Short mmCIF file of C-alpha atoms in Angstrom, two decimals:
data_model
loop_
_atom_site.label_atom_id
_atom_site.label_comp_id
_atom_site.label_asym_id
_atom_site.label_seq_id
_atom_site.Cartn_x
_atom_site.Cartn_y
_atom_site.Cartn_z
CA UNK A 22 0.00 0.00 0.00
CA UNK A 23 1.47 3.53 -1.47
CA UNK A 24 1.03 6.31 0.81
CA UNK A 25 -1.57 9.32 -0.35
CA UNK A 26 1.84 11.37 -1.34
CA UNK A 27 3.77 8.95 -3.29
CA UNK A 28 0.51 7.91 -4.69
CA UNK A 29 -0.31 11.24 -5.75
CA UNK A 30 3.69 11.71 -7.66
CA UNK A 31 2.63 8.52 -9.99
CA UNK A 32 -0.18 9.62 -10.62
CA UNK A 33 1.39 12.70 -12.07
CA UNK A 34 4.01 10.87 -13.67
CA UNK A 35 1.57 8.96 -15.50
CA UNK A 36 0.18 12.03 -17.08
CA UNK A 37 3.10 12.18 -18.79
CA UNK A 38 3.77 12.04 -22.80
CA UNK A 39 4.41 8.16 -23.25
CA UNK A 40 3.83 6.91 -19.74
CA UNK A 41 1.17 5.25 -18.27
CA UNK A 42 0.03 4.14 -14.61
CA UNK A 43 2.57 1.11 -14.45
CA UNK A 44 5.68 3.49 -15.79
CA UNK A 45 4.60 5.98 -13.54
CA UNK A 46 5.25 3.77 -10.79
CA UNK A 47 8.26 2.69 -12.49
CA UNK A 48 10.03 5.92 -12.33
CA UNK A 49 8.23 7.38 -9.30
CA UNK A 50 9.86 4.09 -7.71
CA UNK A 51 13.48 4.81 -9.33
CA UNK A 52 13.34 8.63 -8.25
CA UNK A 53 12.46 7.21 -4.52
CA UNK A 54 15.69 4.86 -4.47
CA UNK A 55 17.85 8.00 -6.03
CA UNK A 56 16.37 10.62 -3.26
CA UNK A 57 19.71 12.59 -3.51
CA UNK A 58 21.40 12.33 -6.97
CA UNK A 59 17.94 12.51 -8.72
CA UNK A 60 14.31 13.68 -6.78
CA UNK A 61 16.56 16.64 -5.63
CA UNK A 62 17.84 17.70 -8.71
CA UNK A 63 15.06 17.04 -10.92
CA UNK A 64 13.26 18.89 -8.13
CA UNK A 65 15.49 21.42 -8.29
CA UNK A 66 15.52 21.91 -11.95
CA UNK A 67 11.49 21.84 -12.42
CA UNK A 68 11.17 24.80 -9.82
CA UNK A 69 13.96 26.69 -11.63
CA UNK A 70 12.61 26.39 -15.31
CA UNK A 71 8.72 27.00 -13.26
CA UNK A 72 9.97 29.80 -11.96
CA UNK A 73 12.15 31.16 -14.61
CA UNK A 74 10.95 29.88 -18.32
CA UNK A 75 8.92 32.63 -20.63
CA UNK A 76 7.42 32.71 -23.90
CA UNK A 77 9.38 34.93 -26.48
CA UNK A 78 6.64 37.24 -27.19
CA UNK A 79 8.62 37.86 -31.31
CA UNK A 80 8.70 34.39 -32.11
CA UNK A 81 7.24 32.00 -29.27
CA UNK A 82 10.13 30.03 -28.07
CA UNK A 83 10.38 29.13 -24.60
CA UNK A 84 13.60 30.99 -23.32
CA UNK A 85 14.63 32.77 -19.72
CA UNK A 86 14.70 35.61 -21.73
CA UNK A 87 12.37 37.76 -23.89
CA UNK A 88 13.08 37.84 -26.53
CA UNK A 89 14.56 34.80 -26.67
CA UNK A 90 18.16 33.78 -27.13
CA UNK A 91 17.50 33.13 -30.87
CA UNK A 92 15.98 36.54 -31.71
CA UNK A 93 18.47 38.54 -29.59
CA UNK A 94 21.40 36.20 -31.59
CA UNK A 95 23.48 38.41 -33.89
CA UNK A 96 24.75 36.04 -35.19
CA UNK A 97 21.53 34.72 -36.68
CA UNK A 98 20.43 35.58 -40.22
CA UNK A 99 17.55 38.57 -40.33
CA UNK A 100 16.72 37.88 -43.95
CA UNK A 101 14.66 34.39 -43.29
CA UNK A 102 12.11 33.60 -40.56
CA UNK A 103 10.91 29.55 -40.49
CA UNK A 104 7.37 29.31 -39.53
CA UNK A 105 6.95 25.90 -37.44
CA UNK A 106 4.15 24.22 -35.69
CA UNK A 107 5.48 23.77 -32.14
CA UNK A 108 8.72 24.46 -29.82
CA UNK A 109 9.59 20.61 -30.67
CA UNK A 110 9.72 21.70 -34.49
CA UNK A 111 12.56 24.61 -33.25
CA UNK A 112 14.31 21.80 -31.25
CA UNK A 113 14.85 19.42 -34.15
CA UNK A 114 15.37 21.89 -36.86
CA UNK A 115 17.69 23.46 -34.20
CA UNK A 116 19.36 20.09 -34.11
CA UNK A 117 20.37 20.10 -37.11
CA UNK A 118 22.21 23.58 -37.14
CA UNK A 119 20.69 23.59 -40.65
CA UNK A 120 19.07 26.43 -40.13
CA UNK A 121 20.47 30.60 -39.79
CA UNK A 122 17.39 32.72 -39.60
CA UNK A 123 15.08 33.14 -37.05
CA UNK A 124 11.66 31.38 -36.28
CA UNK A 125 7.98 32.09 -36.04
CA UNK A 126 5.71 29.20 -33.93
CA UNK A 127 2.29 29.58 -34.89
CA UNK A 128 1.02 27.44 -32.25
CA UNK A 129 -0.46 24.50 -33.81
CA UNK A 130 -2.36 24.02 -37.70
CA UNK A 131 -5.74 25.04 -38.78
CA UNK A 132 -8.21 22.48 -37.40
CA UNK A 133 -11.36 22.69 -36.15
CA UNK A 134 -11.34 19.48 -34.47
CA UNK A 135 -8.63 21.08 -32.06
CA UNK A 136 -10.53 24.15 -32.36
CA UNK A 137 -7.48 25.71 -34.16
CA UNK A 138 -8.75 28.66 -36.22
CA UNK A 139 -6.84 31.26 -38.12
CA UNK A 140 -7.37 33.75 -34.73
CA UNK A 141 -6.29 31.03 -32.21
CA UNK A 142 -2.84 30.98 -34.22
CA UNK A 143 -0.03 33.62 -34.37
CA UNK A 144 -1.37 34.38 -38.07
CA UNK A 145 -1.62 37.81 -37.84
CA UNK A 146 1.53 38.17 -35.84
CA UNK A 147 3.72 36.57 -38.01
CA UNK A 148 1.87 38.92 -40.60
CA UNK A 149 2.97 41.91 -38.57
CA UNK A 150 6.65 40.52 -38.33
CA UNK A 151 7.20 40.05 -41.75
CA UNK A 152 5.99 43.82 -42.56
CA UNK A 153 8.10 45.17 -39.93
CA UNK A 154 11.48 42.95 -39.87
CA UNK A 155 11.20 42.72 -44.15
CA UNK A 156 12.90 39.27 -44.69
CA UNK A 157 13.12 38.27 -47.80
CA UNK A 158 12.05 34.85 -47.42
CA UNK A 159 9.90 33.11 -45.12
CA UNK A 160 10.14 29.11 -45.28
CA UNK A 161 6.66 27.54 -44.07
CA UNK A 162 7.79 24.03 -42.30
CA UNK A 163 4.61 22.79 -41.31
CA UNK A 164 3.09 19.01 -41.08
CA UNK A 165 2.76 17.46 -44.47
CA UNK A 166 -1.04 16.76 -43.28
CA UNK A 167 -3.74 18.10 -44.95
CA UNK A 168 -4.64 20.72 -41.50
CA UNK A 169 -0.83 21.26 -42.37
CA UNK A 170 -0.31 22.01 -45.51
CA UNK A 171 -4.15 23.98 -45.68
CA UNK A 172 -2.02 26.37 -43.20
CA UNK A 173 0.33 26.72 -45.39
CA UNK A 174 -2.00 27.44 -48.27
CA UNK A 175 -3.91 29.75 -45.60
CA UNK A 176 -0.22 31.63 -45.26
CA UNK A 177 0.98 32.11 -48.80
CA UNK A 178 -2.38 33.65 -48.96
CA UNK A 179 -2.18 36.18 -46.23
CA UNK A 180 1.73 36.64 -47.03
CA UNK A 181 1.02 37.38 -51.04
CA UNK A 182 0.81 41.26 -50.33
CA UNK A 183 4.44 41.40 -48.89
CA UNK A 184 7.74 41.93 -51.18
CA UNK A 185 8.56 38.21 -49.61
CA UNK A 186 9.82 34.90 -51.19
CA UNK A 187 7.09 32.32 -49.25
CA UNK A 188 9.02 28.35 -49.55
CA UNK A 189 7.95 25.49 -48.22
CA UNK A 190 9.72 22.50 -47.40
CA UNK A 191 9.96 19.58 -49.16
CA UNK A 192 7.85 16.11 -49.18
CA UNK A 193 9.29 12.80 -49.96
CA UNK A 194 11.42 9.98 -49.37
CA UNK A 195 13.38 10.21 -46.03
CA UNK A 196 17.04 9.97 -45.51
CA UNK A 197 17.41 6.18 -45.39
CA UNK A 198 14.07 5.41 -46.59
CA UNK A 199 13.59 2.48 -49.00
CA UNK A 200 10.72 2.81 -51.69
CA UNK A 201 9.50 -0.55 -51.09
CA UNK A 202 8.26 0.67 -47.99
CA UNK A 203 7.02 3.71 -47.79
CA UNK A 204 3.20 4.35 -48.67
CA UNK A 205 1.71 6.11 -51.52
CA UNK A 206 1.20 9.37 -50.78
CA UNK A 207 4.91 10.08 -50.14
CA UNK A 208 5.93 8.46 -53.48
CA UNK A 209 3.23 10.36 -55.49
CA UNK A 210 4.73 13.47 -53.76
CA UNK A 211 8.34 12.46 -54.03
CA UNK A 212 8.10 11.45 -57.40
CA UNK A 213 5.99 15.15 -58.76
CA UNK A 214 8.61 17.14 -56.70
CA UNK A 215 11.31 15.70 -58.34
CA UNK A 216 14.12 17.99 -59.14
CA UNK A 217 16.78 17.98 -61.85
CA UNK A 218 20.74 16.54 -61.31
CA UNK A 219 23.60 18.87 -62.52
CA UNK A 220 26.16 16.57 -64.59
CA UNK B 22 -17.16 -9.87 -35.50
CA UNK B 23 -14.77 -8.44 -38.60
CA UNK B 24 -16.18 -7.24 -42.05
CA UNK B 25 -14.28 -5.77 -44.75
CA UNK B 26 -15.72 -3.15 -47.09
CA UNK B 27 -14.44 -0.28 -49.47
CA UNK B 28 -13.77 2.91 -47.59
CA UNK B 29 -12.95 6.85 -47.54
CA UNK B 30 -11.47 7.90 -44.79
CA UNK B 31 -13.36 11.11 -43.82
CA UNK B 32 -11.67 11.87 -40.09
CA UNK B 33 -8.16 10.55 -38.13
CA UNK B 34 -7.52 11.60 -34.37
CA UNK B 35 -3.96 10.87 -33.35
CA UNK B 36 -3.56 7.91 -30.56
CA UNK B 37 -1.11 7.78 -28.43
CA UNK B 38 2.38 7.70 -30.96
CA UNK B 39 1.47 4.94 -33.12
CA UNK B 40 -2.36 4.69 -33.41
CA UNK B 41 -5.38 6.66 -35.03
CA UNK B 42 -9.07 6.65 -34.41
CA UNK B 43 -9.73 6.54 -38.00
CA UNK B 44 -13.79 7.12 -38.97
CA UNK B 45 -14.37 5.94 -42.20
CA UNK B 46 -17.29 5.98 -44.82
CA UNK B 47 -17.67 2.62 -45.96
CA UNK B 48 -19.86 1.87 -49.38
CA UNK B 49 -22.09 -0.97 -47.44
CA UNK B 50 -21.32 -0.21 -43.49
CA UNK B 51 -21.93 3.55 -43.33
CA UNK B 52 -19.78 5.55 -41.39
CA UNK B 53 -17.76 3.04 -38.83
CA UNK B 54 -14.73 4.02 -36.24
CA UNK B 55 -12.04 2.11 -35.46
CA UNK B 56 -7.98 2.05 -34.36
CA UNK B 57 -5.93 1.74 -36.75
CA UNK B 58 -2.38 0.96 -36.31
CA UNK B 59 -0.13 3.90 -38.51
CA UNK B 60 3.23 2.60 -37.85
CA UNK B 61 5.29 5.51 -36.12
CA UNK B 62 6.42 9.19 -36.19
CA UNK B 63 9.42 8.25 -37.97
CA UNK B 64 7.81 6.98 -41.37
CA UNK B 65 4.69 9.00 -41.09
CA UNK B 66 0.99 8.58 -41.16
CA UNK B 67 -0.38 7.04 -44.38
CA UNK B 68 -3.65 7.43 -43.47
CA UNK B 69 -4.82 11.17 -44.02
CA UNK B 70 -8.59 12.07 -44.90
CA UNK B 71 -9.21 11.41 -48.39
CA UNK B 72 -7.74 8.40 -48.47
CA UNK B 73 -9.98 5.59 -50.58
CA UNK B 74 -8.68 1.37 -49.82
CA UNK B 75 -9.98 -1.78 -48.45
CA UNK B 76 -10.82 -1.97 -45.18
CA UNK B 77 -10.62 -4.68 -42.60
CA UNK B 78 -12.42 -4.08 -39.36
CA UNK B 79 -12.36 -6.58 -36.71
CA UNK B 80 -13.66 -6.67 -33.03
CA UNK B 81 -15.67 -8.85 -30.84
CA UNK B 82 -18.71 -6.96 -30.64
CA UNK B 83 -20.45 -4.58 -33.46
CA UNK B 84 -20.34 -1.84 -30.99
CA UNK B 85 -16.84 -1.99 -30.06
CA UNK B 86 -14.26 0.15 -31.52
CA UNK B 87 -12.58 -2.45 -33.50
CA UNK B 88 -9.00 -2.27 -35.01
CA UNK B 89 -8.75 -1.16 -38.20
CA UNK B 90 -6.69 -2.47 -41.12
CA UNK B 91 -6.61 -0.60 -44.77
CA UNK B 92 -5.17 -1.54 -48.14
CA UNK B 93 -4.60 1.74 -49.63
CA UNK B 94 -6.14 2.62 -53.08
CA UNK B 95 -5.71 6.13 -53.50
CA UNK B 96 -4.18 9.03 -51.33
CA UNK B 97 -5.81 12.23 -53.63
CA UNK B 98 -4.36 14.35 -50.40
CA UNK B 99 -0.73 13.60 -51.99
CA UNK B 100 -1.96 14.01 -55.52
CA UNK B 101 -3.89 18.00 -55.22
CA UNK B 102 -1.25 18.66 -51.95
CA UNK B 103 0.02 21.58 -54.05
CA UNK B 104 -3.62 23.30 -54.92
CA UNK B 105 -5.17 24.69 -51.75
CA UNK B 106 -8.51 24.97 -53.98
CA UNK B 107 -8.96 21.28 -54.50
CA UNK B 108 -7.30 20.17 -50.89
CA UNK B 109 -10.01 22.26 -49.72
CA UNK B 110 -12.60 20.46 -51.22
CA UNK B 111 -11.01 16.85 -49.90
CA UNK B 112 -11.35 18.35 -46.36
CA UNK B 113 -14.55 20.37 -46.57
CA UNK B 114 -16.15 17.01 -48.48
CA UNK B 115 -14.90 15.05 -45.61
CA UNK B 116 -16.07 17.30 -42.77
CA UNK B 117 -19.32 17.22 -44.10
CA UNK B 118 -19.26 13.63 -44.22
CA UNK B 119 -17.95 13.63 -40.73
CA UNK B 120 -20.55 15.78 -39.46
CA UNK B 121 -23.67 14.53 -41.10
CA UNK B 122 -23.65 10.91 -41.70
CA UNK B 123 -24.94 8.80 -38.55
CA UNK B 124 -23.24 5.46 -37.40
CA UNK B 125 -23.80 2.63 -38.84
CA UNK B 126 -26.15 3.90 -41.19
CA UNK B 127 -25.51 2.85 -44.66
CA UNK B 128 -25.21 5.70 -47.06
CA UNK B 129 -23.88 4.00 -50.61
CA UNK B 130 -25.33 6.94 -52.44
CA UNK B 131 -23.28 9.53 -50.08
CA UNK B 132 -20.03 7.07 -50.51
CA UNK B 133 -20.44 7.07 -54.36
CA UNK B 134 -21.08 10.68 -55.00
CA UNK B 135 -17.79 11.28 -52.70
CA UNK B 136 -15.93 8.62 -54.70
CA UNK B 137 -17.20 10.83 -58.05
CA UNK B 138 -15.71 13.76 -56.57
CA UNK B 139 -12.71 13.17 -55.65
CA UNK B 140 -11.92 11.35 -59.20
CA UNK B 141 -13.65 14.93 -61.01
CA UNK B 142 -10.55 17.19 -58.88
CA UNK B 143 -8.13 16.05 -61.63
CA UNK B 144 -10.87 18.04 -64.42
CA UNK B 145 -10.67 21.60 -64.72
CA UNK B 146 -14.07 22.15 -62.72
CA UNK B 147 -13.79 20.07 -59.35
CA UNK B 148 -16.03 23.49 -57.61
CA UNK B 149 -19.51 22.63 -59.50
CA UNK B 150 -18.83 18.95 -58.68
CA UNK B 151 -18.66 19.86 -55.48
CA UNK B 152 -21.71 22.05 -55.39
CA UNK B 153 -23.28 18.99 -57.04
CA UNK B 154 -21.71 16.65 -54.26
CA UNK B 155 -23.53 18.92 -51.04
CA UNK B 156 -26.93 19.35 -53.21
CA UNK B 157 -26.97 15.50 -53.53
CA UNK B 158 -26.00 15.41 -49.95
CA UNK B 159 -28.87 17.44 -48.75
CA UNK B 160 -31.26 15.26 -50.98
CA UNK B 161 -29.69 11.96 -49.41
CA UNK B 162 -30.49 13.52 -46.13
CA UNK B 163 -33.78 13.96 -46.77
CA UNK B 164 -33.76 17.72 -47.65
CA UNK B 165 -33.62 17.97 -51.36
CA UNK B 166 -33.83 21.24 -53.24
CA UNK B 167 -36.66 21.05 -55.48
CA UNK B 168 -35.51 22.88 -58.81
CA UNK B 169 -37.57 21.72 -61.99
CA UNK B 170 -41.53 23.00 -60.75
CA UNK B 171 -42.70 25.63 -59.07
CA UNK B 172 -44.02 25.43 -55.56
CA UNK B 173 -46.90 27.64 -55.97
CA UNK B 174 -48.37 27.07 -59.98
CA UNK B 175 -46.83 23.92 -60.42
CA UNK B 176 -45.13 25.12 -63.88
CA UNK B 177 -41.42 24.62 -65.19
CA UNK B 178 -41.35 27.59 -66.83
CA UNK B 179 -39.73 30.55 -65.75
CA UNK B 180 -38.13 29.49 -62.64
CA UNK B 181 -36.56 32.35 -60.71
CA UNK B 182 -36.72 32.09 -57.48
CA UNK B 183 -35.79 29.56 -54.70
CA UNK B 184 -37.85 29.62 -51.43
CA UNK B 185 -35.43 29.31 -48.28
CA UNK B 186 -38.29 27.64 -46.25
CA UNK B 187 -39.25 25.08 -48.19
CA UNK B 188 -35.99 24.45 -50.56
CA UNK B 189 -38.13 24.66 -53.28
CA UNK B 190 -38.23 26.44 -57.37
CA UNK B 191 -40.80 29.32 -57.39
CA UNK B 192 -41.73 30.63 -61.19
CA UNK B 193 -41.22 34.30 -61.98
CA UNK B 194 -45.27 35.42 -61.59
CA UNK B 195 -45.67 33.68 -58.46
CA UNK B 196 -42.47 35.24 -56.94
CA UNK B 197 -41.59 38.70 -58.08
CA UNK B 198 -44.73 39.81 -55.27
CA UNK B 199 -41.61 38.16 -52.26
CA UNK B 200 -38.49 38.76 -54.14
CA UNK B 201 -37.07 40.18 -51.53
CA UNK B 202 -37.96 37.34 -49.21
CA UNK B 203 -36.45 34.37 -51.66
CA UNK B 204 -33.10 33.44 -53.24
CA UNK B 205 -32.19 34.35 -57.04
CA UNK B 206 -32.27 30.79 -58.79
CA UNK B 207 -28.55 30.86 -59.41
CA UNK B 208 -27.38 29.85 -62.83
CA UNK B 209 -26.05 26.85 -62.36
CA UNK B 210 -28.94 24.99 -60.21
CA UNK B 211 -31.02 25.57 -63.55
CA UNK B 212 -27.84 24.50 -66.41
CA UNK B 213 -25.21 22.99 -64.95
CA UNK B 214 -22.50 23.68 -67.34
CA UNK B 215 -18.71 24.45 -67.11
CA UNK B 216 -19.09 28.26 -68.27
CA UNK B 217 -20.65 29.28 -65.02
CA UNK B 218 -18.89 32.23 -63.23
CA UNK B 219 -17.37 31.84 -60.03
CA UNK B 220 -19.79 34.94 -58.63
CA UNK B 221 -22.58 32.29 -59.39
CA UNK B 222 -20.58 29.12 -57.92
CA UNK B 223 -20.13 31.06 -54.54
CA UNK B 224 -23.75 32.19 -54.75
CA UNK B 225 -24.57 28.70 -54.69
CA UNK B 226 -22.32 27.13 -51.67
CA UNK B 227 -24.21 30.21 -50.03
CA UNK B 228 -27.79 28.51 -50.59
CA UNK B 229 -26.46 24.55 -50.11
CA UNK B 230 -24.60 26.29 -47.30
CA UNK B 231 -27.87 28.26 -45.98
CA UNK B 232 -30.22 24.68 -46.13
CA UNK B 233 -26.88 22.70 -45.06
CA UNK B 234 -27.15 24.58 -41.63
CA UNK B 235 -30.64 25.22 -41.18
CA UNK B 236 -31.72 21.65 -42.17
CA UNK B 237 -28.70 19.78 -40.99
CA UNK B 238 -25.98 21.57 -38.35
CA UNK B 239 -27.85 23.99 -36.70
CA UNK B 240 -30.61 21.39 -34.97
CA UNK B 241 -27.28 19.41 -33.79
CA UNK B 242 -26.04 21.98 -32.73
CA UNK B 243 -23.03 21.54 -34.68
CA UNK B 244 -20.21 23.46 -36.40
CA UNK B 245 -19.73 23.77 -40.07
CA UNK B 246 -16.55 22.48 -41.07
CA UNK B 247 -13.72 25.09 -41.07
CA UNK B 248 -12.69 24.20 -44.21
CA UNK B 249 -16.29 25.28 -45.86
CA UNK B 250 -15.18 28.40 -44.92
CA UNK B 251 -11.92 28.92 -46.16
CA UNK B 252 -13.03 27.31 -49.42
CA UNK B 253 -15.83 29.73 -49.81
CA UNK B 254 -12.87 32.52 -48.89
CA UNK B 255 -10.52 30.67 -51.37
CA UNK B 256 -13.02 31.13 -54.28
CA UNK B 257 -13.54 34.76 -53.79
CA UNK B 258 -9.82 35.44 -53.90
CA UNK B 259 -9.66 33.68 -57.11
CA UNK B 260 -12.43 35.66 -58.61
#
């Protein structure tokens, strides 16, 4: 028998992304047995990012600072802003140190089942950026879902009236992938987005 | 219990990382839910709305959810991905179907007429096929617009008007006295051809819209699709 407290901690772990009532326990358990090299810390560390984490009110990262690290970079490229879904969408583009410019989240796709429409979003901000800041290109890297790329549609739309170059990514066969198994929407795509090879 | 039918897939709700809640219009089983396994995040989710294939539903009971299984067909979201006008259409189409269709209740009228549409976005006109598509909704639903007599004389001549109570022709003499409580008889409604101007077009998604929501969404107290909407804005900034 758990006591009410410990009780209570699994069932907030279990609320978490990809954990359920029996890994909750799991790793309410393993925090219990590592009191002082782990519960502290992570306790630590969830009061100081509580305490101390904002929203960047230019682009929507989560930062210490507004505005965030990113848009206060000199370093980082003024002439292209990425427009992405989510904070997760910064982290793995930001993974890849592909990337120069700056970012825009919009906070989700068009969708009415999530009750997602064009005011809920950071449309019109994004809007306002790009006549303010000028870039010359924005890159739309949204899902490649139909709510997804309907944004994007939605975007190039509201964007047309700027002097902006509007991209979006590209759809197709992944890094590794093997035709054989992939489905048929992606080859379809793949295949009409094909581009030329310079000899 | 399992049954295996051919199916649209007219709504997906993520699951956890690796399933959907897939609803589907099937041509014999009406409109049916089920999980549906859609591998992972890594190769993506091949199952978008739009998406026509076999489907193989099994469960114990009828009224369980069931686990889905679909051999794909056709993916038209992949093939019109690069023309908002006709991905609109998909996803309005589909949020209709969504909406309106009832459980279990066979609709293989609804499920052809969506088939026809989504093979008439690769012609140049996929808008009046999709005017055609909600007016042969709205008669499958039991609210059909009655366009070849009038309502008060009876005749088929002259047929100007549209009553927005009863859904129904009205001839220029009977009319004229409450034009300004009836709909102009657009265009197309009376010849359905592919010269039809877009000002007409929108005119009619206005009407199908009008008995759409008065007949259909507003008594369930439902939502139109977003998508209608940003079709409807789509085709005015085309005009």
């Amino acid at each position: 028998m758990q006591s009410a407290e410990l009780q209570h901690l699994i069932q907030l772990l279990a609320k978490l992304p990809g954990l359920g009532p029996r890994s909750g326990r799991r790793a309410a358990l393993h925090l219990v047995k590592n009191k002082q090299t782990l519960m502290h810390s992570l306790m630590v560390s969830l009061k100081e990012v509580y305490d101390k984490l904002l929203s960047c009110s230019t682009c929507g990262n989560l930062d210490t600072s507004d505005p965030c690290g990113i848009c206060t970079d000199p370093r980082r490229e003024n002439s292209s802003i990425c427009v992405i879904e989510s904070v997760a969408d910064l982290w793995a583009l930001e993974r890849t140190s592909s990337f120069k410019g700056k970012y825009h989240i919009l906070g989700g796709v068009l969708s009415i089942q999530q009750g997602n429409t064009p005011d809920k979003l950071t449309i019109q901000t994004l809007v306002d950026r790009v006549a303010a800041e000028k870039p010359q290109e924005v890159i739309l890297a949204l899902s490649a879902t139909p709510e997804g790329v309907t944004t994007t549609h939605y975007l190039v739309d509201a964007l047309k009236s700027y002097p902006v170059t509007v991209t979006g990514i590209a759809h197709g066969v992944p890094i590794g992938g093997e035709l054989d198994y992939l489905d048929d929407g992606t080859i379809y795509a793949a295949l009409k987005e094909r581009r030329p090879y310079s000899s | 219990m399992n049954w295996e039918d051919e199916s649209l897939i007219i709504h997906t709700k993520p699951y956890k990382d690796s399933h959907t809640i897939l609803t589907l219009l099937t041509k014999s089983n009406g409109k049916r839910i089920g999980l549906a396994r859609t591998s992972n995040k890594k190769t993506g989710n091949p199952f978008q709305v739009g998406t026509i294939g076999q489907a193989h539903w099994r469960a114990r009971l009828a009224d369980h959810l069931g686990t889905i299984n679909i051999d794909v067909t056709d993916v038209p979201f992949a093939k019109h991905m690069g023309d908002p006008l006709r991905l609109l259409i998909i996803q309005s189409m589909c949020g209709l179907l969504h909406e309106l269709i009832l459980e279990h209740d066979p609709h293989p009228q609804t499920f052809a007429d969506a088939l026809t549409l989504l093979q008439h976005l690769h012609g140049s006109n996929p808008l009046q096929s999709y005017i055609k598509f909600e007016m042969n909704m709205l008669k499958e639903l039991g609210f059909a617009l009655t366009l070849t007599h009038c309502a008060a004389t009876g005749s088929r001549e002259q047929l100007t008007y549209l009553s927005p109570k009863s859904g129904q022709a009205v001839c220029n003499s009977a009319g004229t006295p409450f034009a300004d409580k009836l709909f102009r008889m657009p265009q197309f409604f009376k010849e359905p051809n592919s010269d039809t101007p877009t000002e007409d077009l929108i005119f009619c998604l206005n009407i199908t819209g009008y008995f759409l929501e008065k007949c259909l969404f507003l008594p369930a107290h439902k939502k139109f699709p977003l998508a209608r909407d940003l079709l409807i804005k789509k085709i005015g900034s085309l005009s």
